[in-house]
Amino acid sequence: MQFNTENGSIDFECRQVVVAGWTGRDTHAVQHHIEELAAIGVAPPSKVPLFYRVSNSLLTAERNIEVLGTASSGEAEPLVIRHDGKLWLGLASDHTDRQLETISVAASKQICGKPCATSLWEFASLEGRLDAIIIKSWIRENGDWVLYQDGTIGQIKPLRDLIAAADLQNGSAMLCGTFAALGGVRAAEDFRATMTDPETGAEITLEYTARALPEVS
């Protein structure tokens, strides 16, 4: 997979994908996210945070993914990649099957592709201001783009702590968790997200469509 950076591009050979869950820095916010998922039938986690392994092939730069049925939606998350000993920061969506999530969170993560933006920022150059970086997402509802998430990386546990806890090795990518959905978690076909550095105005964008495959019994 090829990513663009400020100084060129890198060819990333993905050997491991980790999806970090329940990573909120504010314990009350984590509990709120647990409760909003419980409202749609998702069992609470055994501990927080949790690290789910999913297939390497799920990380994708494609702008169209295929999902089973119409009960899935995305979550905007920081993406950390370790390539040739160096850390990079990007933007991805932990697209999840909400119906399957009520049965198995791990299975709901594995069944859906994880779209990511093709731009990366050098992690070390941002480390002093990571908490201020803004992440927003939108879903299309009734033909209109509706704000779905609005927060900062500062609402997520320190990324260095997550990197250490996940033991992120070369060739690994980690989706680092998210924050609550405005109006509650719900299914959506079209998803858009941005990650903005308020100090420089630089922005990474992501947009994709999840095409529903028919459920045949």
PDB file of C-alpha atoms in Angstrom:
ATOM      1  CA  MET A   1       0.000   0.000   0.000  1.00  0.00           C
ATOM      2  CA  GLN A   2       1.401   3.412  -0.950  1.00  0.00           C
ATOM      3  CA  PHE A   3       1.063   6.422   1.340  1.00  0.00           C
ATOM      4  CA  ASN A   4       1.930  10.036   0.643  1.00  0.00           C
ATOM      5  CA  THR A   5       3.992  12.005   3.173  1.00  0.00           C
ATOM      6  CA  GLU A   6       5.197  15.596   3.376  1.00  0.00           C
ATOM      7  CA  ASN A   7       8.503  14.515   1.826  1.00  0.00           C
ATOM      8  CA  GLY A   8       7.461  11.927  -0.731  1.00  0.00           C
ATOM      9  CA  SER A   9       5.829   8.539  -0.402  1.00  0.00           C
ATOM     10  CA  ILE A  10       6.321   5.195   1.305  1.00  0.00           C
ATOM     11  CA  ASP A  11       5.411   1.683   0.203  1.00  0.00           C
ATOM     12  CA  PHE A  12       3.944   0.044   3.262  1.00  0.00           C
ATOM     13  CA  GLU A  13       3.853  -3.739   3.452  1.00  0.00           C
ATOM     14  CA  CYS A  14       1.146  -4.404   6.014  1.00  0.00           C
ATOM     15  CA  ARG A  15       1.936  -7.421   8.201  1.00  0.00           C
ATOM     16  CA  GLN A  16      -0.409  -6.785  11.107  1.00  0.00           C
ATOM     17  CA  VAL A  17      -3.537  -4.732  11.760  1.00  0.00           C
ATOM     18  CA  VAL A  18      -4.684  -3.954  15.293  1.00  0.00           C
ATOM     19  CA  VAL A  19      -7.972  -2.298  16.192  1.00  0.00           C
ATOM     20  CA  ALA A  20      -7.823  -0.690  19.632  1.00  0.00           C
ATOM     21  CA  GLY A  21     -11.115  -0.353  21.440  1.00  0.00           C
ATOM     22  CA  TRP A  22     -12.385   1.457  24.529  1.00  0.00           C
ATOM     23  CA  THR A  23      -9.430   3.859  24.452  1.00  0.00           C
ATOM     24  CA  GLY A  24     -11.063   7.013  25.793  1.00  0.00           C
ATOM     25  CA  ARG A  25      -8.914   9.028  28.181  1.00  0.00           C
ATOM     26  CA  ASP A  26     -11.938  10.203  30.159  1.00  0.00           C
ATOM     27  CA  THR A  27     -13.411   7.253  32.040  1.00  0.00           C
ATOM     28  CA  HIS A  28     -16.848   8.892  31.999  1.00  0.00           C
ATOM     29  CA  ALA A  29     -16.666   9.220  28.206  1.00  0.00           C
ATOM     30  CA  VAL A  30     -15.652   5.559  27.920  1.00  0.00           C
ATOM     31  CA  GLN A  31     -18.628   4.590  30.056  1.00  0.00           C
ATOM     32  CA  HIS A  32     -20.876   6.718  27.846  1.00  0.00           C
ATOM     33  CA  HIS A  33     -19.586   4.898  24.757  1.00  0.00           C
ATOM     34  CA  ILE A  34     -20.153   1.548  26.491  1.00  0.00           C
ATOM     35  CA  GLU A  35     -23.699   2.626  27.313  1.00  0.00           C
ATOM     36  CA  GLU A  36     -24.491   3.875  23.804  1.00  0.00           C
ATOM     37  CA  LEU A  37     -23.342   0.535  22.400  1.00  0.00           C
ATOM     38  CA  ALA A  38     -25.259  -1.327  25.094  1.00  0.00           C
ATOM     39  CA  ALA A  39     -28.334   0.521  23.835  1.00  0.00           C
ATOM     40  CA  ILE A  40     -27.968  -1.344  20.539  1.00  0.00           C
ATOM     41  CA  GLY A  41     -27.282  -4.651  22.251  1.00  0.00           C
ATOM     42  CA  VAL A  42     -23.472  -4.733  22.503  1.00  0.00           C
ATOM     43  CA  ALA A  43     -22.086  -6.434  25.609  1.00  0.00           C
ATOM     44  CA  PRO A  44     -19.644  -4.370  27.718  1.00  0.00           C
ATOM     45  CA  PRO A  45     -15.914  -5.113  27.359  1.00  0.00           C
ATOM     46  CA  SER A  46     -14.076  -7.416  29.748  1.00  0.00           C
ATOM     47  CA  LYS A  47     -11.406  -4.732  30.246  1.00  0.00           C
ATOM     48  CA  VAL A  48     -10.327  -1.409  28.761  1.00  0.00           C
ATOM     49  CA  PRO A  49      -8.601  -0.857  26.465  1.00  0.00           C
ATOM     50  CA  LEU A  50      -8.844  -3.977  24.301  1.00  0.00           C
ATOM     51  CA  PHE A  51      -6.765  -4.781  21.211  1.00  0.00           C
ATOM     52  CA  TYR A  52      -8.422  -6.751  18.417  1.00  0.00           C
ATOM     53  CA  ARG A  53      -6.367  -8.411  15.665  1.00  0.00           C
ATOM     54  CA  VAL A  54      -7.957  -8.355  12.229  1.00  0.00           C
ATOM     55  CA  SER A  55      -6.811  -9.579   8.821  1.00  0.00           C
ATOM     56  CA  ASN A  56      -4.041  -7.539   7.191  1.00  0.00           C
ATOM     57  CA  SER A  57      -6.051  -7.288   3.986  1.00  0.00           C
ATOM     58  CA  LEU A  58      -8.807  -5.323   5.719  1.00  0.00           C
ATOM     59  CA  LEU A  59      -6.753  -2.118   5.745  1.00  0.00           C
ATOM     60  CA  THR A  60      -7.613  -0.522   2.427  1.00  0.00           C
ATOM     61  CA  ALA A  61      -7.301   2.719   0.508  1.00  0.00           C
ATOM     62  CA  GLU A  62     -10.272   1.811  -1.687  1.00  0.00           C
ATOM     63  CA  ARG A  63     -13.117   4.305  -1.699  1.00  0.00           C
ATOM     64  CA  ASN A  64     -15.753   1.597  -1.994  1.00  0.00           C
ATOM     65  CA  ILE A  65     -16.062  -1.374   0.320  1.00  0.00           C
ATOM     66  CA  GLU A  66     -18.645  -4.159   0.381  1.00  0.00           C
ATOM     67  CA  VAL A  67     -20.516  -5.145   3.523  1.00  0.00           C
ATOM     68  CA  LEU A  68     -23.210  -7.688   4.287  1.00  0.00           C
ATOM     69  CA  GLY A  69     -26.579  -5.999   4.754  1.00  0.00           C
ATOM     70  CA  THR A  70     -27.324  -2.440   5.821  1.00  0.00           C
ATOM     71  CA  ALA A  71     -26.426  -2.514   9.529  1.00  0.00           C
ATOM     72  CA  SER A  72     -22.859  -1.161   9.431  1.00  0.00           C
ATOM     73  CA  SER A  73     -21.178   2.204   9.932  1.00  0.00           C
ATOM     74  CA  GLY A  74     -17.770   3.810  10.301  1.00  0.00           C
ATOM     75  CA  GLU A  75     -15.832   5.380  13.163  1.00  0.00           C
ATOM     76  CA  ALA A  76     -13.118   7.967  12.530  1.00  0.00           C
ATOM     77  CA  GLU A  77      -9.868   7.027  14.286  1.00  0.00           C
ATOM     78  CA  PRO A  78      -6.202   8.006  14.357  1.00  0.00           C
ATOM     79  CA  LEU A  79      -4.137   5.473  12.420  1.00  0.00           C
ATOM     80  CA  VAL A  80      -0.591   4.750  13.587  1.00  0.00           C
ATOM     81  CA  ILE A  81       1.788   2.927  11.253  1.00  0.00           C
ATOM     82  CA  ARG A  82       5.301   1.687  12.023  1.00  0.00           C
ATOM     83  CA  HIS A  83       7.354   1.462   8.846  1.00  0.00           C
ATOM     84  CA  ASP A  84      11.117   0.891   8.736  1.00  0.00           C
ATOM     85  CA  GLY A  85      11.376   1.726  12.424  1.00  0.00           C
ATOM     86  CA  LYS A  86       9.533   5.039  12.069  1.00  0.00           C
ATOM     87  CA  LEU A  87       6.060   5.994  13.267  1.00  0.00           C
ATOM     88  CA  TRP A  88       3.508   7.729  11.071  1.00  0.00           C
ATOM     89  CA  LEU A  89       0.090   9.186  11.842  1.00  0.00           C
ATOM     90  CA  GLY A  90      -2.881   8.888   9.518  1.00  0.00           C
ATOM     91  CA  LEU A  91      -6.662   8.632   9.489  1.00  0.00           C
ATOM     92  CA  ALA A  92      -8.831   5.537   9.169  1.00  0.00           C
ATOM     93  CA  SER A  93     -12.350   4.292   9.787  1.00  0.00           C
ATOM     94  CA  ASP A  94     -13.119   1.266  11.923  1.00  0.00           C
ATOM     95  CA  HIS A  95     -16.111   0.251   9.833  1.00  0.00           C
ATOM     96  CA  THR A  96     -18.161  -2.171  11.926  1.00  0.00           C
ATOM     97  CA  ASP A  97     -21.170  -4.431  11.445  1.00  0.00           C
ATOM     98  CA  ARG A  98     -23.533  -3.171  14.151  1.00  0.00           C
ATOM     99  CA  GLN A  99     -25.812  -6.205  13.996  1.00  0.00           C
ATOM    100  CA  LEU A 100     -22.959  -8.682  14.371  1.00  0.00           C
ATOM    101  CA  GLU A 101     -21.450  -6.488  17.096  1.00  0.00           C
ATOM    102  CA  THR A 102     -24.328  -7.510  19.381  1.00  0.00           C
ATOM    103  CA  ILE A 103     -23.099 -11.116  19.085  1.00  0.00           C
ATOM    104  CA  SER A 104     -19.308 -10.698  18.894  1.00  0.00           C
ATOM    105  CA  VAL A 105     -17.357  -7.438  18.837  1.00  0.00           C
ATOM    106  CA  ALA A 106     -14.273  -9.232  17.488  1.00  0.00           C
ATOM    107  CA  ALA A 107     -16.269 -10.770  14.632  1.00  0.00           C
ATOM    108  CA  SER A 108     -17.910  -7.425  13.821  1.00  0.00           C
ATOM    109  CA  LYS A 109     -14.460  -5.868  13.403  1.00  0.00           C
ATOM    110  CA  GLN A 110     -13.176  -8.712  11.236  1.00  0.00           C
ATOM    111  CA  ILE A 111     -16.075  -8.746   8.781  1.00  0.00           C
ATOM    112  CA  CYS A 112     -15.648  -5.163   7.491  1.00  0.00           C
ATOM    113  CA  GLY A 113     -12.883  -3.390   5.586  1.00  0.00           C
ATOM    114  CA  LYS A 114     -10.987  -0.580   7.318  1.00  0.00           C
ATOM    115  CA  PRO A 115     -10.737   2.316   4.846  1.00  0.00           C
ATOM    116  CA  CYS A 116      -7.853   4.717   5.380  1.00  0.00           C
ATOM    117  CA  ALA A 117      -6.654   7.982   3.906  1.00  0.00           C
ATOM    118  CA  THR A 118      -3.559   7.810   1.710  1.00  0.00           C
ATOM    119  CA  SER A 119      -1.737  10.656   3.483  1.00  0.00           C
ATOM    120  CA  LEU A 120       0.499  10.304   6.536  1.00  0.00           C
ATOM    121  CA  TRP A 121       2.162  12.769   8.884  1.00  0.00           C
ATOM    122  CA  GLU A 122       5.453  12.125  10.652  1.00  0.00           C
ATOM    123  CA  PHE A 123       4.530  11.137  14.204  1.00  0.00           C
ATOM    124  CA  ALA A 124       7.620  12.596  15.884  1.00  0.00           C
ATOM    125  CA  SER A 125       7.041  16.058  14.405  1.00  0.00           C
ATOM    126  CA  LEU A 126       3.534  16.172  15.931  1.00  0.00           C
ATOM    127  CA  GLU A 127       4.186  14.569  19.295  1.00  0.00           C
ATOM    128  CA  GLY A 128       4.183  17.825  21.229  1.00  0.00           C
ATOM    129  CA  ARG A 129       0.738  18.785  19.955  1.00  0.00           C
ATOM    130  CA  LEU A 130      -1.012  15.490  19.268  1.00  0.00           C
ATOM    131  CA  ASP A 131      -3.749  16.198  21.801  1.00  0.00           C
ATOM    132  CA  ALA A 132      -4.895  19.270  19.870  1.00  0.00           C
ATOM    133  CA  ILE A 133      -5.383  17.481  16.544  1.00  0.00           C
ATOM    134  CA  ILE A 134      -9.052  17.524  15.572  1.00  0.00           C
ATOM    135  CA  ILE A 135     -10.942  14.584  14.116  1.00  0.00           C
ATOM    136  CA  LYS A 136     -14.454  14.932  12.694  1.00  0.00           C
ATOM    137  CA  SER A 137     -16.733  12.623  10.782  1.00  0.00           C
ATOM    138  CA  TRP A 138     -19.995  12.890   8.885  1.00  0.00           C
ATOM    139  CA  ILE A 139     -22.556  10.386   7.633  1.00  0.00           C
ATOM    140  CA  ARG A 140     -25.060  10.892   4.854  1.00  0.00           C
ATOM    141  CA  GLU A 141     -28.637  10.781   6.117  1.00  0.00           C
ATOM    142  CA  ASN A 142     -31.665  11.503   3.924  1.00  0.00           C
ATOM    143  CA  GLY A 143     -29.326  12.898   1.267  1.00  0.00           C
ATOM    144  CA  ASP A 144     -27.516  15.355   3.579  1.00  0.00           C
ATOM    145  CA  TRP A 145     -24.120  15.146   5.286  1.00  0.00           C
ATOM    146  CA  VAL A 146     -24.689  15.151   9.059  1.00  0.00           C
ATOM    147  CA  LEU A 147     -21.932  15.704  11.633  1.00  0.00           C
ATOM    148  CA  TYR A 148     -21.422  12.356  13.359  1.00  0.00           C
ATOM    149  CA  GLN A 149     -18.265  12.776  15.473  1.00  0.00           C
ATOM    150  CA  ASP A 150     -16.312  15.813  16.644  1.00  0.00           C
ATOM    151  CA  GLY A 151     -13.341  15.527  18.984  1.00  0.00           C
ATOM    152  CA  THR A 152      -9.592  15.647  19.436  1.00  0.00           C
ATOM    153  CA  ILE A 153      -6.860  13.059  19.862  1.00  0.00           C
ATOM    154  CA  GLY A 154      -6.609  14.373  23.423  1.00  0.00           C
ATOM    155  CA  GLN A 155      -9.847  12.510  24.172  1.00  0.00           C
ATOM    156  CA  ILE A 156      -8.075   9.226  23.409  1.00  0.00           C
ATOM    157  CA  LYS A 157      -5.469   7.625  25.650  1.00  0.00           C
ATOM    158  CA  PRO A 158      -1.943   8.859  24.821  1.00  0.00           C
ATOM    159  CA  LEU A 159      -0.975   7.235  21.541  1.00  0.00           C
ATOM    160  CA  ARG A 160       2.482   6.348  22.850  1.00  0.00           C
ATOM    161  CA  ASP A 161       0.818   4.336  25.623  1.00  0.00           C
ATOM    162  CA  LEU A 162      -1.359   2.481  23.108  1.00  0.00           C
ATOM    163  CA  ILE A 163       1.638   1.817  20.849  1.00  0.00           C
ATOM    164  CA  ALA A 164       3.532   0.317  23.785  1.00  0.00           C
ATOM    165  CA  ALA A 165       0.554  -1.711  25.034  1.00  0.00           C
ATOM    166  CA  ALA A 166      -0.039  -3.161  21.567  1.00  0.00           C
ATOM    167  CA  ASP A 167       3.699  -3.808  21.077  1.00  0.00           C
ATOM    168  CA  LEU A 168       3.456  -2.280  17.596  1.00  0.00           C
ATOM    169  CA  GLN A 169       6.181  -3.761  15.386  1.00  0.00           C
ATOM    170  CA  ASN A 170       7.493  -2.865  11.924  1.00  0.00           C
ATOM    171  CA  GLY A 171       4.861  -3.462   9.292  1.00  0.00           C
ATOM    172  CA  SER A 172       2.044  -2.919  11.785  1.00  0.00           C
ATOM    173  CA  ALA A 173      -0.911  -0.564  11.631  1.00  0.00           C
ATOM    174  CA  MET A 174      -3.192   0.324  14.528  1.00  0.00           C
ATOM    175  CA  LEU A 175      -6.549   2.049  14.560  1.00  0.00           C
ATOM    176  CA  CYS A 176      -6.380   3.824  17.899  1.00  0.00           C
ATOM    177  CA  GLY A 177      -9.988   4.112  19.022  1.00  0.00           C
ATOM    178  CA  THR A 178     -12.597   6.804  18.793  1.00  0.00           C
ATOM    179  CA  PHE A 179     -15.085   8.938  20.705  1.00  0.00           C
ATOM    180  CA  ALA A 180     -18.860   9.024  20.992  1.00  0.00           C
ATOM    181  CA  ALA A 181     -21.158   9.458  18.027  1.00  0.00           C
ATOM    182  CA  LEU A 182     -23.385  12.537  18.031  1.00  0.00           C
ATOM    183  CA  GLY A 183     -26.951  11.288  18.167  1.00  0.00           C
ATOM    184  CA  GLY A 184     -25.848   7.723  18.891  1.00  0.00           C
ATOM    185  CA  VAL A 185     -24.207   4.936  16.905  1.00  0.00           C
ATOM    186  CA  ARG A 186     -26.193   4.109  13.781  1.00  0.00           C
ATOM    187  CA  ALA A 187     -25.804   2.558  10.365  1.00  0.00           C
ATOM    188  CA  ALA A 188     -24.743   4.632   7.366  1.00  0.00           C
ATOM    189  CA  GLU A 189     -23.644   3.868   3.828  1.00  0.00           C
ATOM    190  CA  ASP A 190     -21.621   7.019   3.105  1.00  0.00           C
ATOM    191  CA  PHE A 191     -18.889   8.178   5.490  1.00  0.00           C
ATOM    192  CA  ARG A 192     -16.571  11.179   5.477  1.00  0.00           C
ATOM    193  CA  ALA A 193     -13.850  12.180   7.971  1.00  0.00           C
ATOM    194  CA  THR A 194     -11.122  14.782   8.434  1.00  0.00           C
ATOM    195  CA  MET A 195      -8.089  15.096  10.673  1.00  0.00           C
ATOM    196  CA  THR A 196      -6.831  18.664  11.118  1.00  0.00           C
ATOM    197  CA  ASP A 197      -3.706  20.112  12.691  1.00  0.00           C
ATOM    198  CA  PRO A 198      -4.935  23.456  14.082  1.00  0.00           C
ATOM    199  CA  GLU A 199      -1.398  24.821  14.343  1.00  0.00           C
ATOM    200  CA  THR A 200      -0.627  24.510  10.622  1.00  0.00           C
ATOM    201  CA  GLY A 201      -4.075  24.076   9.083  1.00  0.00           C
ATOM    202  CA  ALA A 202      -2.923  20.844   7.419  1.00  0.00           C
ATOM    203  CA  GLU A 203      -5.708  18.348   6.883  1.00  0.00           C
ATOM    204  CA  ILE A 204      -6.096  14.689   5.964  1.00  0.00           C
ATOM    205  CA  THR A 205      -9.418  13.646   4.448  1.00  0.00           C
ATOM    206  CA  LEU A 206     -11.169  10.315   4.031  1.00  0.00           C
ATOM    207  CA  GLU A 207     -14.408   9.516   2.216  1.00  0.00           C
ATOM    208  CA  TYR A 208     -15.879   6.184   1.170  1.00  0.00           C
ATOM    209  CA  THR A 209     -19.071   4.260   0.502  1.00  0.00           C
ATOM    210  CA  ALA A 210     -20.028   0.919   2.024  1.00  0.00           C
ATOM    211  CA  ARG A 211     -22.046  -0.933  -0.591  1.00  0.00           C
ATOM    212  CA  ALA A 212     -24.529  -3.343   0.975  1.00  0.00           C
ATOM    213  CA  LEU A 213     -24.541  -6.885  -0.341  1.00  0.00           C
ATOM    214  CA  PRO A 214     -27.903  -8.651  -0.133  1.00  0.00           C
ATOM    215  CA  GLU A 215     -28.488 -10.958   2.825  1.00  0.00           C
ATOM    216  CA  VAL A 216     -29.669 -14.273   1.376  1.00  0.00           C
ATOM    217  CA  SER A 217     -30.950 -16.928   3.765  1.00  0.00           C
TER     218      SER A 217
END
